[in-house]
Amino acid sequence: MNISEIQDLIKFVSKSGVHEVEIEKKDFRIVIKAQAKYKSEKPIMVHAGSQMMQAPAAQLPQTPSVQTQETEKTEEAKADSKLITVKSPMIGTFYRSSGPDKEVFVQVGSTISKGDTVCIIEAMKLFNEIESEISGKIVKILVDDASPVEYDQPLFMVEPA
């Protein structure tokens, strides 16, 4: 494992919220532990040579309060509760248009009717047009173009009309 791979692993751990990652190979072992993001009431003790140094707890990064996070999640859930999810009916590759030089079937803000084609899913070299089963407005597109999708994976969020 080279230094750039280790740096990428450290970045991944810090972004993912994983607390600890351990990789062990034949003659190599690395353990990466993420620091807690919560405010500590105790000072941190740091050994620097033969001297003991003390860092105040206030210098630690602070996260928003749990109550603020729960309020934001509740508001977001209320907004999403009105939306209907259009899910993939099969495993395959998701395409937003019928070809690379063609216009996309739908985009955020598009109004769709029952029976409108919203995307194509390629499965075993067959291109299957996916038609909407509801009428409404596209609010979110949850999958990138040319990405693999699983059965029942959410593709679009639609505000029903």
PDB file of C-alpha atoms in Angstrom:
ATOM      1  CA  MET A   1       0.000   0.000   0.000  1.00  0.00           C
ATOM      2  CA  ASN A   2       1.562   3.313  -1.031  1.00  0.00           C
ATOM      3  CA  ILE A   3       1.242   6.698   0.655  1.00  0.00           C
ATOM      4  CA  SER A   4      -1.463   8.014  -1.720  1.00  0.00           C
ATOM      5  CA  GLU A   5      -3.631   4.948  -1.056  1.00  0.00           C
ATOM      6  CA  ILE A   6      -3.226   5.499   2.689  1.00  0.00           C
ATOM      7  CA  GLN A   7      -4.153   9.175   2.299  1.00  0.00           C
ATOM      8  CA  ASP A   8      -7.243   8.225   0.267  1.00  0.00           C
ATOM      9  CA  LEU A   9      -8.220   5.719   2.959  1.00  0.00           C
ATOM     10  CA  ILE A  10      -7.850   8.375   5.663  1.00  0.00           C
ATOM     11  CA  LYS A  11     -10.041  10.791   3.656  1.00  0.00           C
ATOM     12  CA  PHE A  12     -12.647   8.053   3.182  1.00  0.00           C
ATOM     13  CA  VAL A  13     -12.723   7.253   6.905  1.00  0.00           C
ATOM     14  CA  SER A  14     -13.108  10.924   7.845  1.00  0.00           C
ATOM     15  CA  LYS A  15     -15.963  11.494   5.382  1.00  0.00           C
ATOM     16  CA  SER A  16     -17.843   8.228   5.896  1.00  0.00           C
ATOM     17  CA  GLY A  17     -18.410   8.453   9.627  1.00  0.00           C
ATOM     18  CA  VAL A  18     -16.742   5.079  10.212  1.00  0.00           C
ATOM     19  CA  HIS A  19     -14.943   5.112  13.567  1.00  0.00           C
ATOM     20  CA  GLU A  20     -12.210   2.582  12.843  1.00  0.00           C
ATOM     21  CA  VAL A  21     -10.747   0.752   9.839  1.00  0.00           C
ATOM     22  CA  GLU A  22      -8.181  -2.022  10.076  1.00  0.00           C
ATOM     23  CA  ILE A  23      -6.416  -3.561   7.092  1.00  0.00           C
ATOM     24  CA  GLU A  24      -4.033  -6.459   7.476  1.00  0.00           C
ATOM     25  CA  LYS A  25      -2.077  -8.086   4.683  1.00  0.00           C
ATOM     26  CA  LYS A  26       0.774 -10.587   4.625  1.00  0.00           C
ATOM     27  CA  ASP A  27       3.466  -8.273   6.019  1.00  0.00           C
ATOM     28  CA  PHE A  28       1.501  -5.056   6.472  1.00  0.00           C
ATOM     29  CA  ARG A  29      -1.044  -3.826   9.000  1.00  0.00           C
ATOM     30  CA  ILE A  30      -2.701  -0.408   9.284  1.00  0.00           C
ATOM     31  CA  VAL A  31      -5.330   0.792  11.736  1.00  0.00           C
ATOM     32  CA  ILE A  32      -7.061   4.137  11.197  1.00  0.00           C
ATOM     33  CA  LYS A  33      -9.215   5.486  14.006  1.00  0.00           C
ATOM     34  CA  ALA A  34     -11.358   8.575  13.570  1.00  0.00           C
ATOM     35  CA  GLN A  35     -11.581  11.082  16.396  1.00  0.00           C
ATOM     36  CA  ALA A  36     -14.920  11.556  18.076  1.00  0.00           C
ATOM     37  CA  LYS A  37     -16.671  14.652  16.772  1.00  0.00           C
ATOM     38  CA  TYR A  38     -18.419  15.350  20.046  1.00  0.00           C
ATOM     39  CA  LYS A  39     -17.276  17.940  22.529  1.00  0.00           C
ATOM     40  CA  SER A  40     -15.222  16.436  25.304  1.00  0.00           C
ATOM     41  CA  GLU A  41     -15.606  17.647  28.854  1.00  0.00           C
ATOM     42  CA  LYS A  42     -12.063  16.537  29.734  1.00  0.00           C
ATOM     43  CA  PRO A  43      -8.892  18.179  28.415  1.00  0.00           C
ATOM     44  CA  ILE A  44      -6.764  16.180  26.021  1.00  0.00           C
ATOM     45  CA  MET A  45      -3.359  15.099  27.341  1.00  0.00           C
ATOM     46  CA  VAL A  46      -0.557  15.128  24.773  1.00  0.00           C
ATOM     47  CA  HIS A  47       2.924  13.694  25.389  1.00  0.00           C
ATOM     48  CA  ALA A  48       5.619  15.817  23.727  1.00  0.00           C
ATOM     49  CA  GLY A  49       9.012  14.408  24.598  1.00  0.00           C
ATOM     50  CA  SER A  50       9.393  14.412  28.371  1.00  0.00           C
ATOM     51  CA  GLN A  51       6.898  17.266  28.890  1.00  0.00           C
ATOM     52  CA  MET A  52       3.165  16.896  29.324  1.00  0.00           C
ATOM     53  CA  MET A  53       1.025  19.382  27.408  1.00  0.00           C
ATOM     54  CA  GLN A  54      -2.639  20.098  27.923  1.00  0.00           C
ATOM     55  CA  ALA A  55      -5.005  21.176  25.173  1.00  0.00           C
ATOM     56  CA  PRO A  56      -8.293  22.732  26.231  1.00  0.00           C
ATOM     57  CA  ALA A  57     -11.406  20.813  25.206  1.00  0.00           C
ATOM     58  CA  ALA A  58     -12.892  23.936  23.598  1.00  0.00           C
ATOM     59  CA  GLN A  59     -10.508  23.521  20.654  1.00  0.00           C
ATOM     60  CA  LEU A  60     -12.231  20.336  19.514  1.00  0.00           C
ATOM     61  CA  PRO A  61     -14.600  20.592  16.561  1.00  0.00           C
ATOM     62  CA  GLN A  62     -18.191  20.881  17.654  1.00  0.00           C
ATOM     63  CA  THR A  63     -21.250  19.426  15.981  1.00  0.00           C
ATOM     64  CA  PRO A  64     -24.709  20.973  15.936  1.00  0.00           C
ATOM     65  CA  SER A  65     -26.878  19.927  18.831  1.00  0.00           C
ATOM     66  CA  VAL A  66     -28.856  16.718  18.533  1.00  0.00           C
ATOM     67  CA  GLN A  67     -32.098  18.688  18.812  1.00  0.00           C
ATOM     68  CA  THR A  68     -31.155  20.870  15.806  1.00  0.00           C
ATOM     69  CA  GLN A  69     -30.313  17.786  13.737  1.00  0.00           C
ATOM     70  CA  GLU A  70     -33.588  16.074  14.675  1.00  0.00           C
ATOM     71  CA  THR A  71     -35.585  19.204  13.774  1.00  0.00           C
ATOM     72  CA  GLU A  72     -33.917  19.374  10.358  1.00  0.00           C
ATOM     73  CA  LYS A  73     -34.586  15.663   9.741  1.00  0.00           C
ATOM     74  CA  THR A  74     -38.232  16.050  10.795  1.00  0.00           C
ATOM     75  CA  GLU A  75     -38.773  18.998   8.440  1.00  0.00           C
ATOM     76  CA  GLU A  76     -37.099  17.129   5.597  1.00  0.00           C
ATOM     77  CA  ALA A  77     -39.207  14.016   6.299  1.00  0.00           C
ATOM     78  CA  LYS A  78     -42.414  16.072   6.210  1.00  0.00           C
ATOM     79  CA  ALA A  79     -41.456  17.517   2.824  1.00  0.00           C
ATOM     80  CA  ASP A  80     -40.512  14.065   1.482  1.00  0.00           C
ATOM     81  CA  SER A  81     -43.665  12.403   2.858  1.00  0.00           C
ATOM     82  CA  LYS A  82     -45.734  14.070   0.121  1.00  0.00           C
ATOM     83  CA  LEU A  83     -43.418  12.716  -2.577  1.00  0.00           C
ATOM     84  CA  ILE A  84     -43.789   9.417  -4.394  1.00  0.00           C
ATOM     85  CA  THR A  85     -40.719   7.370  -5.256  1.00  0.00           C
ATOM     86  CA  VAL A  86     -40.397   5.885  -8.747  1.00  0.00           C
ATOM     87  CA  LYS A  87     -38.358   2.687  -8.361  1.00  0.00           C
ATOM     88  CA  SER A  88     -36.455   0.526 -10.802  1.00  0.00           C
ATOM     89  CA  PRO A  89     -38.480  -2.482 -11.948  1.00  0.00           C
ATOM     90  CA  MET A  90     -35.306  -4.429 -12.846  1.00  0.00           C
ATOM     91  CA  ILE A  91     -31.545  -4.718 -12.529  1.00  0.00           C
ATOM     92  CA  GLY A  92     -29.570  -2.970 -15.260  1.00  0.00           C
ATOM     93  CA  THR A  93     -27.953   0.272 -16.372  1.00  0.00           C
ATOM     94  CA  PHE A  94     -29.940   3.510 -15.973  1.00  0.00           C
ATOM     95  CA  TYR A  95     -30.022   5.975 -18.879  1.00  0.00           C
ATOM     96  CA  ARG A  96     -31.748   9.358 -18.839  1.00  0.00           C
ATOM     97  CA  SER A  97     -31.996   9.562 -22.655  1.00  0.00           C
ATOM     98  CA  SER A  98     -32.335   7.202 -25.615  1.00  0.00           C
ATOM     99  CA  GLY A  99     -28.831   8.021 -26.832  1.00  0.00           C
ATOM    100  CA  PRO A 100     -25.736  10.058 -25.982  1.00  0.00           C
ATOM    101  CA  ASP A 101     -26.710  12.871 -28.358  1.00  0.00           C
ATOM    102  CA  LYS A 102     -30.432  12.765 -27.515  1.00  0.00           C
ATOM    103  CA  GLU A 103     -32.325  14.970 -25.059  1.00  0.00           C
ATOM    104  CA  VAL A 104     -33.095  13.542 -21.608  1.00  0.00           C
ATOM    105  CA  PHE A 105     -36.605  12.182 -21.026  1.00  0.00           C
ATOM    106  CA  VAL A 106     -37.151  14.137 -17.790  1.00  0.00           C
ATOM    107  CA  GLN A 107     -35.279  16.577 -15.610  1.00  0.00           C
ATOM    108  CA  VAL A 108     -35.955  18.234 -12.266  1.00  0.00           C
ATOM    109  CA  GLY A 109     -39.107  20.325 -12.682  1.00  0.00           C
ATOM    110  CA  SER A 110     -40.493  18.286 -15.591  1.00  0.00           C
ATOM    111  CA  THR A 111     -44.211  17.514 -15.493  1.00  0.00           C
ATOM    112  CA  ILE A 112     -45.018  13.901 -16.301  1.00  0.00           C
ATOM    113  CA  SER A 113     -48.240  12.060 -17.033  1.00  0.00           C
ATOM    114  CA  LYS A 114     -49.112   8.419 -16.530  1.00  0.00           C
ATOM    115  CA  GLY A 115     -47.499   6.434 -19.357  1.00  0.00           C
ATOM    116  CA  ASP A 116     -44.697   8.950 -20.124  1.00  0.00           C
ATOM    117  CA  THR A 117     -41.231   7.450 -20.567  1.00  0.00           C
ATOM    118  CA  VAL A 118     -39.008   8.646 -17.711  1.00  0.00           C
ATOM    119  CA  CYS A 119     -35.819   6.662 -18.439  1.00  0.00           C
ATOM    120  CA  ILE A 120     -34.340   3.562 -20.061  1.00  0.00           C
ATOM    121  CA  ILE A 121     -32.842   0.604 -18.233  1.00  0.00           C
ATOM    122  CA  GLU A 122     -30.535  -1.639 -20.219  1.00  0.00           C
ATOM    123  CA  ALA A 123     -30.600  -5.257 -19.144  1.00  0.00           C
ATOM    124  CA  MET A 124     -28.753  -7.957 -21.084  1.00  0.00           C
ATOM    125  CA  LYS A 125     -28.398  -5.716 -24.173  1.00  0.00           C
ATOM    126  CA  LEU A 126     -32.136  -4.956 -24.181  1.00  0.00           C
ATOM    127  CA  PHE A 127     -33.171  -1.342 -23.720  1.00  0.00           C
ATOM    128  CA  ASN A 128     -36.369  -1.171 -21.659  1.00  0.00           C
ATOM    129  CA  GLU A 129     -38.319   2.087 -21.603  1.00  0.00           C
ATOM    130  CA  ILE A 130     -39.585   2.763 -18.089  1.00  0.00           C
ATOM    131  CA  GLU A 131     -42.963   4.482 -18.087  1.00  0.00           C
ATOM    132  CA  SER A 132     -44.406   6.537 -15.265  1.00  0.00           C
ATOM    133  CA  GLU A 133     -47.284   5.002 -13.347  1.00  0.00           C
ATOM    134  CA  ILE A 134     -48.260   8.388 -11.871  1.00  0.00           C
ATOM    135  CA  SER A 135     -48.754  11.984 -12.949  1.00  0.00           C
ATOM    136  CA  GLY A 136     -46.844  14.787 -11.275  1.00  0.00           C
ATOM    137  CA  LYS A 137     -43.679  16.847 -11.219  1.00  0.00           C
ATOM    138  CA  ILE A 138     -40.107  15.467 -10.977  1.00  0.00           C
ATOM    139  CA  VAL A 139     -38.557  16.842  -7.772  1.00  0.00           C
ATOM    140  CA  LYS A 140     -35.354  14.777  -7.517  1.00  0.00           C
ATOM    141  CA  ILE A 141     -33.360  12.501  -9.802  1.00  0.00           C
ATOM    142  CA  LEU A 142     -31.634  10.007  -7.523  1.00  0.00           C
ATOM    143  CA  VAL A 143     -29.396   8.143 -10.011  1.00  0.00           C
ATOM    144  CA  ASP A 144     -26.604   9.369 -12.284  1.00  0.00           C
ATOM    145  CA  ASP A 145     -26.784   8.675 -16.007  1.00  0.00           C
ATOM    146  CA  ALA A 146     -25.189   5.386 -17.119  1.00  0.00           C
ATOM    147  CA  SER A 147     -25.124   4.058 -13.538  1.00  0.00           C
ATOM    148  CA  PRO A 148     -25.964   0.496 -12.560  1.00  0.00           C
ATOM    149  CA  VAL A 149     -29.247   0.107 -10.677  1.00  0.00           C
ATOM    150  CA  GLU A 150     -30.737  -2.689  -8.597  1.00  0.00           C
ATOM    151  CA  TYR A 151     -34.279  -4.009  -8.516  1.00  0.00           C
ATOM    152  CA  ASP A 152     -36.539  -1.685  -6.492  1.00  0.00           C
ATOM    153  CA  GLN A 153     -33.860   1.031  -6.235  1.00  0.00           C
ATOM    154  CA  PRO A 154     -35.324   4.566  -6.047  1.00  0.00           C
ATOM    155  CA  LEU A 155     -34.810   6.490  -9.310  1.00  0.00           C
ATOM    156  CA  PHE A 156     -36.974   9.607  -9.031  1.00  0.00           C
ATOM    157  CA  MET A 157     -38.947  11.544  -6.422  1.00  0.00           C
ATOM    158  CA  VAL A 158     -42.235  12.840  -7.848  1.00  0.00           C
ATOM    159  CA  GLU A 159     -44.670  15.349  -6.396  1.00  0.00           C
ATOM    160  CA  PRO A 160     -48.065  13.923  -7.375  1.00  0.00           C
ATOM    161  CA  ALA A 161     -50.451  16.125  -9.355  1.00  0.00           C
TER     162      ALA A 161
END
